[in-house]
Short mmCIF file of C-alpha atoms and ligand atoms in Angstrom, two decimals:
data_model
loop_
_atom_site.label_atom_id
_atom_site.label_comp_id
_atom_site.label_asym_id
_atom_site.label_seq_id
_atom_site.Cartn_x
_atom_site.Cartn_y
_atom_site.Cartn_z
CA UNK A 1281 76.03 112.51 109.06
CA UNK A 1282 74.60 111.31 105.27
CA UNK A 1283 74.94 113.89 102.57
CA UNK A 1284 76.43 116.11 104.21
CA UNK A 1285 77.54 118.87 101.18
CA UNK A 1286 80.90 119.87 100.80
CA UNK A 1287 80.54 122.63 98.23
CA UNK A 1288 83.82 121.81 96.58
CA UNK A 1289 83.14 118.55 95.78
CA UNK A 1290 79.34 119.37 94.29
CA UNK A 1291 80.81 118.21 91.01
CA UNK A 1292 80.67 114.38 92.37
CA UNK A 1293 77.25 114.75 93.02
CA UNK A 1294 75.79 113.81 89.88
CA UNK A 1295 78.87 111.58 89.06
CA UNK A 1296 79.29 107.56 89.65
CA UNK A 1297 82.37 106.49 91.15
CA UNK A 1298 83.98 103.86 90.71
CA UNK A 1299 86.75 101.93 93.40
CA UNK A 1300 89.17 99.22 92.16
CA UNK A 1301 90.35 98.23 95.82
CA UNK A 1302 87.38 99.30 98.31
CA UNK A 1303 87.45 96.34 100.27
CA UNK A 1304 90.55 97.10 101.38
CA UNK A 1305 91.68 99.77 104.10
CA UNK A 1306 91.96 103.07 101.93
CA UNK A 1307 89.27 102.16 99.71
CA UNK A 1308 86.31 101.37 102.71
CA UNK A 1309 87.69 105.21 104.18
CA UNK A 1310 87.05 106.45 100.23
CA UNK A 1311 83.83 104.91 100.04
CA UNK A 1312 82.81 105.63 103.30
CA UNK A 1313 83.69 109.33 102.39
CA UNK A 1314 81.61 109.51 99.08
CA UNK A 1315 78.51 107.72 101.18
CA UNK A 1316 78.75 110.55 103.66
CA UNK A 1317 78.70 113.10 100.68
CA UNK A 1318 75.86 111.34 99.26
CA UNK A 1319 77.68 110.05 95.71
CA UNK A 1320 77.07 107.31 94.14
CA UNK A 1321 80.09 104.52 94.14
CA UNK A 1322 80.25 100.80 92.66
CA UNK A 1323 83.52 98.47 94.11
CA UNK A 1324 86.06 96.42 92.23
CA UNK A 1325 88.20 93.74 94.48
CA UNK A 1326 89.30 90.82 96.02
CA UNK A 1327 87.05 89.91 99.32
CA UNK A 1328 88.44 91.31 102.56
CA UNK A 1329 91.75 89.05 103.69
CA UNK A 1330 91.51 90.31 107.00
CA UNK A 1331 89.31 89.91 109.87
CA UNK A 1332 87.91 92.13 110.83
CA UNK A 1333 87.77 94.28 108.12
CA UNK A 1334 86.43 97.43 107.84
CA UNK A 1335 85.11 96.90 104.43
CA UNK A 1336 82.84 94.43 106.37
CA UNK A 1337 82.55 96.55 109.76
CA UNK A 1338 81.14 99.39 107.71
CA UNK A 1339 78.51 97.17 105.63
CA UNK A 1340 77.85 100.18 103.04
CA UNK A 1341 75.17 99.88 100.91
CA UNK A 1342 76.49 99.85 97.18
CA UNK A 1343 77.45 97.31 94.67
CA UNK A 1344 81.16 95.46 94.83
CA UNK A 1345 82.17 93.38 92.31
CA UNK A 1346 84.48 90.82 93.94
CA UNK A 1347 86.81 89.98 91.44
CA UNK A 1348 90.53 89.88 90.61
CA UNK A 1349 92.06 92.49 88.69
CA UNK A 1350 94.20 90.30 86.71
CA UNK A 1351 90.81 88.82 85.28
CA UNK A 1352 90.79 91.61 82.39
CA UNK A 1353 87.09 90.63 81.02
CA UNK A 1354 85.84 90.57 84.47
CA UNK A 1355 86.98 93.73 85.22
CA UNK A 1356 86.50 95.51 81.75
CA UNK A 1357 82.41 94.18 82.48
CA UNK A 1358 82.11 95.62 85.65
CA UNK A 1359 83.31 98.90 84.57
CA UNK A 1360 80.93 98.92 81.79
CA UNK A 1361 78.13 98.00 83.35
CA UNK A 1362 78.67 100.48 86.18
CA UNK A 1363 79.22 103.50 83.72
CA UNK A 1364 81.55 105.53 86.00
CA UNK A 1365 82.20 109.02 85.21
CA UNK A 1366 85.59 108.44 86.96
CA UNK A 1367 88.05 105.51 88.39
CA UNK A 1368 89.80 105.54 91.68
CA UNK A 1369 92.84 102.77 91.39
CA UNK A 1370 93.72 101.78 94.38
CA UNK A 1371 93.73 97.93 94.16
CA UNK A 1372 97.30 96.81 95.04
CA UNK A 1373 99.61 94.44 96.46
CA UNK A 1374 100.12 96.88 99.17
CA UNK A 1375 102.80 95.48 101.33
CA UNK A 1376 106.31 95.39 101.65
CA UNK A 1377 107.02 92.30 102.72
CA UNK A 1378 104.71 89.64 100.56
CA UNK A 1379 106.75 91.56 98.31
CA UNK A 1380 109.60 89.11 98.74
CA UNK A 1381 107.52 86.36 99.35
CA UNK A 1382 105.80 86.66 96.26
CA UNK A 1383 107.58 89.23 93.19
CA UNK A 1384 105.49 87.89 90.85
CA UNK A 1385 102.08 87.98 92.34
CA UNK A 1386 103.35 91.84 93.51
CA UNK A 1387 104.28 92.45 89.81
CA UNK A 1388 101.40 91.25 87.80
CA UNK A 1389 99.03 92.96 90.66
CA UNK A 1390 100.55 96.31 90.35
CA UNK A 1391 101.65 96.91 87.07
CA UNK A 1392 99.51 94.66 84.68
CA UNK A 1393 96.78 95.08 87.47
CA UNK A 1394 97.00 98.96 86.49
CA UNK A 1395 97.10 98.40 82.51
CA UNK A 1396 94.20 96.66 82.91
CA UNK A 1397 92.05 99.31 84.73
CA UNK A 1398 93.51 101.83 81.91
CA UNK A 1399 92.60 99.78 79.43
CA UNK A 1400 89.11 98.59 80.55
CA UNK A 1401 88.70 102.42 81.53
CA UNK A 1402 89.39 103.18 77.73
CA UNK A 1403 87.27 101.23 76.36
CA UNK A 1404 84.22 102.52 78.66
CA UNK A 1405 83.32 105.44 76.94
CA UNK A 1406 81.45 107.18 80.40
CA UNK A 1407 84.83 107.36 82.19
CA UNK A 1408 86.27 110.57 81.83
CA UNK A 1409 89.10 110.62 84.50
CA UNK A 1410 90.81 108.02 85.99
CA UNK A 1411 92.76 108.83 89.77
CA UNK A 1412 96.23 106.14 89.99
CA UNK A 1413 97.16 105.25 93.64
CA UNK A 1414 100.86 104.62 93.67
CA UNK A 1415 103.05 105.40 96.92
CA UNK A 1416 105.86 107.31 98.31
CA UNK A 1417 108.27 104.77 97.94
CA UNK A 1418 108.39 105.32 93.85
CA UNK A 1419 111.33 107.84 94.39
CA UNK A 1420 115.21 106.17 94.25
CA UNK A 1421 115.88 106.83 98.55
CA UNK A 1422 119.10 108.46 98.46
CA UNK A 1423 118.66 108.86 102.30
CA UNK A 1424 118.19 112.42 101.42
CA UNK A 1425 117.09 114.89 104.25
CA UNK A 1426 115.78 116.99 101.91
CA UNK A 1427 112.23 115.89 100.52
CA UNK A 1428 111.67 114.04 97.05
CA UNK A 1429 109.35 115.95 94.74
CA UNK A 1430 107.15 114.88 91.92
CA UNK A 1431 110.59 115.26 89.43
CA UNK A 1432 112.72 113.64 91.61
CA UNK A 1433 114.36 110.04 89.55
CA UNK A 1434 111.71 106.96 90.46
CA UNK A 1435 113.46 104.07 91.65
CA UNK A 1436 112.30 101.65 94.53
CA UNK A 1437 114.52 99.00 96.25
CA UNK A 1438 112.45 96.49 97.03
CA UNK A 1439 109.84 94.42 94.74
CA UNK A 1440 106.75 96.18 96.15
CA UNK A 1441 108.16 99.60 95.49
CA UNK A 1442 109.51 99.55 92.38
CA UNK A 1443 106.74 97.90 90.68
CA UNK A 1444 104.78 101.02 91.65
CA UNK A 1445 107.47 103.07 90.08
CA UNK A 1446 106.67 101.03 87.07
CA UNK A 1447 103.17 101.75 87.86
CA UNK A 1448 104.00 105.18 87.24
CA UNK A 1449 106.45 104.58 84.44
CA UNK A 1450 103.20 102.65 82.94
CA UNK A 1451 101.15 105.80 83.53
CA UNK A 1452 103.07 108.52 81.83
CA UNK A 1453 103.61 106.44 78.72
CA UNK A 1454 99.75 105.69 78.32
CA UNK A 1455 99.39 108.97 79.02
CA UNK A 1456 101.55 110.08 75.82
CA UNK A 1457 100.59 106.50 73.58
CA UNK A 1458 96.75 107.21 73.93
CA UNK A 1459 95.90 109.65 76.20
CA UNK A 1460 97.76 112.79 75.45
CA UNK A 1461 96.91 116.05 76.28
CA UNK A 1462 97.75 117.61 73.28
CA UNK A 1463 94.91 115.20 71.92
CA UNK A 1464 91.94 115.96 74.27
CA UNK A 1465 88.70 116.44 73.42
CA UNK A 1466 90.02 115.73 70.08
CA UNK A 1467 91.00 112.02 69.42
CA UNK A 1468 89.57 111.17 73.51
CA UNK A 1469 88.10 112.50 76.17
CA UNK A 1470 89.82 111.09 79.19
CA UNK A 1471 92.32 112.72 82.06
CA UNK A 1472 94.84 110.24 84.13
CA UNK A 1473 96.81 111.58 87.04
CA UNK A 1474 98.82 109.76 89.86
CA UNK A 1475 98.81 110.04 93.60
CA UNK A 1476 101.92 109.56 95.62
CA UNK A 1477 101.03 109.39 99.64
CA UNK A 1478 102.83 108.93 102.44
CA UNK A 1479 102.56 106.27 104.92
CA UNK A 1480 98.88 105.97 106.03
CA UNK A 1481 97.69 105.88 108.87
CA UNK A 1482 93.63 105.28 110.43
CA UNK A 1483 91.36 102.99 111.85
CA UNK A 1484 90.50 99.83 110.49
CA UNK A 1485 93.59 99.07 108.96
CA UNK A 1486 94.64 94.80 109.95
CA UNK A 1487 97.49 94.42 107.69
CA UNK A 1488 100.11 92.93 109.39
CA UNK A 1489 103.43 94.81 109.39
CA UNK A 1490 102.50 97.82 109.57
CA UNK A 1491 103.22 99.87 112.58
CA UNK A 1492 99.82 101.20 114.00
CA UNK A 1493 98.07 97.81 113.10
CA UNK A 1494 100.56 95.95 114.76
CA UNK A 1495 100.57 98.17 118.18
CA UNK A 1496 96.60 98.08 117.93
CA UNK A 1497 96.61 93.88 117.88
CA UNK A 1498 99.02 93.72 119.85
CA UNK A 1499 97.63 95.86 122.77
CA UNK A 1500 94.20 94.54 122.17
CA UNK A 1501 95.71 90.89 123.22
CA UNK A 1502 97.70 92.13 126.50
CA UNK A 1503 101.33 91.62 124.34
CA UNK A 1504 104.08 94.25 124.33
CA UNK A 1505 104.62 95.16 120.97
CA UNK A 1506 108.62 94.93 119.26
CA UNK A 1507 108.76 97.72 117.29
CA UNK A 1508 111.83 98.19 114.73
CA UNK A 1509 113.58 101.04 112.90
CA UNK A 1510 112.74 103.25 115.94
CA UNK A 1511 114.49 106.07 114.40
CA UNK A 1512 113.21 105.68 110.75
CA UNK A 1513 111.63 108.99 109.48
CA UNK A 1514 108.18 108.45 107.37
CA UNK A 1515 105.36 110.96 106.31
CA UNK A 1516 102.82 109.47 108.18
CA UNK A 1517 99.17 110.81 107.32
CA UNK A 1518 95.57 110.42 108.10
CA UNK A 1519 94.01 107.80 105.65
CA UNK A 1520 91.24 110.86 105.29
CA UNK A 1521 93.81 113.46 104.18
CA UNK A 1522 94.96 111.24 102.06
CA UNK A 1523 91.37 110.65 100.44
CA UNK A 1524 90.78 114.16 100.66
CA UNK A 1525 93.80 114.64 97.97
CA UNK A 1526 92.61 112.07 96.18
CA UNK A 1527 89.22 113.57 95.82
CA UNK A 1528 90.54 117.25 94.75
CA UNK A 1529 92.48 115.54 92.20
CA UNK A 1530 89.99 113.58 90.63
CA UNK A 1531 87.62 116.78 90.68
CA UNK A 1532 90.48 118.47 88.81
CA UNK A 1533 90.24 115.77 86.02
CA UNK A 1534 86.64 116.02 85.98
CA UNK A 1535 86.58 119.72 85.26
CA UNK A 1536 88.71 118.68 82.56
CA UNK A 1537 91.61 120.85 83.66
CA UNK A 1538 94.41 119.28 81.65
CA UNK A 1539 97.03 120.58 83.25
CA UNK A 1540 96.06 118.18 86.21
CA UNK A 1541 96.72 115.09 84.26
CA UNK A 1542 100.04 114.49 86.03
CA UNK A 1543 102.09 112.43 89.31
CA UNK A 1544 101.09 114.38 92.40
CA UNK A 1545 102.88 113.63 96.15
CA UNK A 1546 100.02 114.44 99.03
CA UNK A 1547 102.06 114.31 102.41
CA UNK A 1548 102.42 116.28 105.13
CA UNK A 1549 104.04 119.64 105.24
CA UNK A 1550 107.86 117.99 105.74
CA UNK A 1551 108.09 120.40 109.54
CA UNK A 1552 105.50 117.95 110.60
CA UNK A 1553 107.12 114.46 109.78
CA UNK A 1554 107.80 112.20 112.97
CA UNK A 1555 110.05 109.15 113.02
CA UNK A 1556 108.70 105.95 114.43
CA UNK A 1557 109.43 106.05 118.00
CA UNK A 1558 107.81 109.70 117.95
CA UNK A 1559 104.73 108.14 116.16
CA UNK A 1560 104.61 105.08 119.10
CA UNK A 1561 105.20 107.96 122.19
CA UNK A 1562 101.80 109.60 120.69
CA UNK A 1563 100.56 106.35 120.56
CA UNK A 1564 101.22 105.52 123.97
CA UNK A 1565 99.38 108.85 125.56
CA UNK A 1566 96.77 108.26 123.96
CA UNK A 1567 96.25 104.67 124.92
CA UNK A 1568 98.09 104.26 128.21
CA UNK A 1569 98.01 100.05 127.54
CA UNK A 1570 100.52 100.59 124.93
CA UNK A 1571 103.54 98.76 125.84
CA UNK A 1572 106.39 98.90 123.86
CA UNK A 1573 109.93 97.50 123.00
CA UNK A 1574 112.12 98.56 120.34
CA UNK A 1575 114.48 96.35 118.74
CA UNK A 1576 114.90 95.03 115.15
CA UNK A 1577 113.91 91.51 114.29
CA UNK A 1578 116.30 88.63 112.66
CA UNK A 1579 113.88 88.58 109.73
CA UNK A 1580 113.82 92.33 109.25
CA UNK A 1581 113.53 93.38 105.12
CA UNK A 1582 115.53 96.90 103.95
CA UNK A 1583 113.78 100.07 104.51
CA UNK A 1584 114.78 103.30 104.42
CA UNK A 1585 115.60 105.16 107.11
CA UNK A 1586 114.79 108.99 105.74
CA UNK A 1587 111.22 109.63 103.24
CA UNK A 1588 109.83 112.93 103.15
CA UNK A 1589 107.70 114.26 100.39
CA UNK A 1590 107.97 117.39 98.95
CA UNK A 1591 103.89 118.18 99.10
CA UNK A 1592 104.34 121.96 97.33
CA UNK A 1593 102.96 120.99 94.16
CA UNK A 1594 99.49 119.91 95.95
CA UNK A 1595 99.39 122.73 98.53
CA UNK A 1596 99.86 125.59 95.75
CA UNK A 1597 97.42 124.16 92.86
CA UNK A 1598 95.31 121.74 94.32
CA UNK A 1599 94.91 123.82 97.53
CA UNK A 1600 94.93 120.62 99.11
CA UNK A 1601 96.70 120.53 103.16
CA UNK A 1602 96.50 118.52 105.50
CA UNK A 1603 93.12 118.76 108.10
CA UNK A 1604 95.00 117.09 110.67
CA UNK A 1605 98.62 117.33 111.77
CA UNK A 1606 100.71 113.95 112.22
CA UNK A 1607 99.95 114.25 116.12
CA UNK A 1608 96.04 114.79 115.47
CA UNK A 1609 96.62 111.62 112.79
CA UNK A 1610 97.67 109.26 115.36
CA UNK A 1611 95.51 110.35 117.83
CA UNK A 1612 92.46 109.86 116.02
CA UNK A 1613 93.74 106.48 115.01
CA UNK A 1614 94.62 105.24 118.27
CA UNK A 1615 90.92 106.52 119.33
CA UNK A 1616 88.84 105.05 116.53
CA UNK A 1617 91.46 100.97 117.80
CA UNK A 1618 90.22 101.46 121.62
CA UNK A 1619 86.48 102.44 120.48
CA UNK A 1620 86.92 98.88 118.40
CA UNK A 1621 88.65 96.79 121.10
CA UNK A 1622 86.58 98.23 124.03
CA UNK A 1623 83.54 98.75 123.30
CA UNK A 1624 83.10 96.96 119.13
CA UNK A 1625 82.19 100.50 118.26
CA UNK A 1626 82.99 101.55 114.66
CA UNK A 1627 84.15 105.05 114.96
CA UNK A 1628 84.30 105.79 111.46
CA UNK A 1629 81.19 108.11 110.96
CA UNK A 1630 81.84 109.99 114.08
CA UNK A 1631 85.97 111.01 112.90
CA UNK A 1632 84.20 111.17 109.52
CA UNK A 1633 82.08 113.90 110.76
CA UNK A 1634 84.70 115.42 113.04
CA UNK A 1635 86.96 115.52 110.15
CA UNK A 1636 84.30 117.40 107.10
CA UNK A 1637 83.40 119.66 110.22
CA UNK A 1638 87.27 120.81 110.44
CA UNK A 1639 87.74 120.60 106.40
CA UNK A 1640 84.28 123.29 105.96
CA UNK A 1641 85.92 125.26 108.73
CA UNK A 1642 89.27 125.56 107.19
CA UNK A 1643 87.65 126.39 103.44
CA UNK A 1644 85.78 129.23 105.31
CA UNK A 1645 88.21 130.74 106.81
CA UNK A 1646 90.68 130.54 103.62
CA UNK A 1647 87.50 132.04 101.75
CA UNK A 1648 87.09 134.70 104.30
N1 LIG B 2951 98.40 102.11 103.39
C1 LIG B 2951 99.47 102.87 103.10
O1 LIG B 2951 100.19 103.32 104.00
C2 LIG B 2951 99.80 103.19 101.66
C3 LIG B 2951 100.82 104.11 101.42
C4 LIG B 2951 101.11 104.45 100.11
C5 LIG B 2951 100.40 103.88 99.08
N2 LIG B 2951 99.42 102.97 99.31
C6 LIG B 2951 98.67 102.44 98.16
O2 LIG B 2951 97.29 102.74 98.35
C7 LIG B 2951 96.51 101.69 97.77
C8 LIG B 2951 95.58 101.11 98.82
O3 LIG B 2951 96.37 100.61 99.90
P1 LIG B 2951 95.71 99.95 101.18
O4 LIG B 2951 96.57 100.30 102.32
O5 LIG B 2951 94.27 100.25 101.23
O6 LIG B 2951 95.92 98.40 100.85
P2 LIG B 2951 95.07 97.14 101.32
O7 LIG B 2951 95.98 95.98 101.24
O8 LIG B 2951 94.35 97.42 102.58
O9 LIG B 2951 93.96 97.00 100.18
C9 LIG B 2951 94.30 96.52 98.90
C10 LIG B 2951 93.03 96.40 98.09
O10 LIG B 2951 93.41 95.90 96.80
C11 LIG B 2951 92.63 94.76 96.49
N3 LIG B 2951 93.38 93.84 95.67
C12 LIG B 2951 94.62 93.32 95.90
N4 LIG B 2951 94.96 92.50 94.90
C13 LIG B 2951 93.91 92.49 94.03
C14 LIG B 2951 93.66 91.84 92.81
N5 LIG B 2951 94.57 91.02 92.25
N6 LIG B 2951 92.48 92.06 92.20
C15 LIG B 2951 91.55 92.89 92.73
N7 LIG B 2951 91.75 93.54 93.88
C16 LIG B 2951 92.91 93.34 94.51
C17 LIG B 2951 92.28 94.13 97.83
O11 LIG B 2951 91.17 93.28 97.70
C18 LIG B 2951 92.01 95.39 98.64
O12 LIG B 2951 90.71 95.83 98.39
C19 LIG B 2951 97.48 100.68 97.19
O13 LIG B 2951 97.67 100.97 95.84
C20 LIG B 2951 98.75 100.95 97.97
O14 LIG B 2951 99.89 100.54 97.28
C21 LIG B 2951 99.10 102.61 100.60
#
């Protein structure tokens, strides 16, 4: 399934890429998405904290730097001596939870983690667009049941979420300090956007605390899994849509299309969101060991109980929807866990496949 051509993302082909954050779950799905398309990539991060990892499983053959993003010279040397045309930023504290453990580490990760990468990005006169990963949980949750679009106030209750709503508090103002768009191709030649997803979902993904992860270990050792916030409503997505979004974004930037240097949400279309005991019911067809109990544990942390993203913005101008449907999402995830725990298959290639099968059909028929 190498180089298989996707003509709408030809303009990557003669590009470099480069990942801040590919050892980790969303950045070994990106990478293993530009491998298949036959771009070139180069990694920034920490080494994988889990095992396994599917940074590891996948054992891609391009260059990481492992290195910590706080380490400014390290990181400003790796970009230059890579030469990207373009950045992915997905390097993060990712998690809720070390959140409170650890404010500062989440802090100085996130948001002087991201000046860095703009900064070192600046300086490296190749890179032309730079892609920010921040989340969902930038909006202020007013328990809404309407969904939060890209205007919507920024806020974040706990540590972990609002320092991504700094993230993109950083972003706008370096955007209007050094990058503006009034000023391109004048004073610099650089694009920055941001990318708001929802809660991803896929295989591979060992972080504890997080649903799907936690059902997957869980199952794989014979345990029942206790499952809180059963009625909690997220926009859960497949890490690939998610990536896909990313990509059309940064292609955007590369075309220099100015008017695409801005916060996007990719989620999916807000008919579609599930709450969590929805999400573990799908679960549980599709792997019939699943066993479940829900119940919320003495050391539970706040969360939200209502997040839905407003996704117009991305469906009308990036064209950008989702290839699989929440149900489809979960499915595929739950798949890719049993070919792991079964059989030590890696399924990523094969839903890879599936997946940029579906996506060419879908551009056909829209083109037809
Ligand atoms: N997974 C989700 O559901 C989700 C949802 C919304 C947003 N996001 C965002 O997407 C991005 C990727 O998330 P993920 O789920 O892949 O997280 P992850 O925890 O699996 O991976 C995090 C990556 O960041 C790297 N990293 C962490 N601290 C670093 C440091 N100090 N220096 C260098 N590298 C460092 C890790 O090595 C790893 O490669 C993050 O920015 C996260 O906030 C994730």
């Amino acid at each position: 399934m190498e180089n298989l051509e996707l003509n709408m993302f030809s303009i990557y082909q003669h590009k470099k890429v480069f990942i801040t954050g590919n050892t980790g779950f969303k950045g070994s799905w990106m990478a293993a998405m530009f491998h298949s398309l036959g771009v070139a990539v180069e990694g920034y991060a920490l080494p994988p904290t889990t095992e396994p990892s599917h940074f590891s499983l996948l054992n891609l053959n391009y260059k990481t730097t492992f290195g910590n993003i706080l380490d400014a010279d390290s990181l400003e040397t790796a970009i230059s001596n890579a030469q990207p045309d373009i950045i992915f930023h997905l390097a993060a504290q990712a998690l809720v939870r070390p959140s409170y453990n650890d404010p500062v580490n989440t802090y100085q990760t996130n948001v002087i983690g991201t000046l860095n990468v703009l900064e070192a990005a600046r300086k490296c006169r190749s890179v032309t667009a730079v892609v920010l990963i921040t989340t969902d949980k930038v909006y202020e949750n007013k328990e809404w049941d309407r969904p939060y679009s890209e205007e919507d106030v920024l806020g974040g209750y706990d540590m972990y979420s609002s320092s991504k709503a700094c993230c993109e508090i950083l972003i706008k103002s370096y955007r209007n300090s050094f990058l503006n768009i009034k000023e391109y191709n004048n004073k610099h030649q650089m694009l920055i956007a941001s990318a708001r997803a929802g809660n991803v979902i896929g295989g591979g993904d060992w972080s504890v605390d997080r649903l799907i992860p936690d059902i997957a270990t869980a199952t794989s050792n014979n345990r029942k899994v206790k499952i809180r916030n059963r009625l909690s409503v997220r926009p859960w997505q497949h890490v690939l849509d998610c990536v896909y979004g990313y990509l059309l974004l940064g292609k955007k930037l590369l075309e220099e299309d100015t008017a695409f240097a801005e916060a996007w949400n990719f989620s999916p279309d807000s008919s579609d969101v599930k709450n969590v005991e929805q999400v573990a019911e799908i679960a549980k067809a599709t792997w019939n060991l699943i066993d479940i109990e829900f119940g919320t544990p003495e050391d539970a942390v706040h969360e939200a109980g209502l997040l839905i993203l407003d996704n117009t913005k991305a469906v009308t101008r990036l064209q950008w929807k989702a290839v699989w449907n929440t149900t489809e999402a979960v499915e595929k995830t739950m798949q890719w866990y049993q070919q792991w725990y079964n059989n030590k298959a890696v399924h990523t290639n094969e839903q890879l496949g599936e997946y940029l099968e579906r996506l060419v059909e879908l551009n056909e028929a829209v083109i037809n």
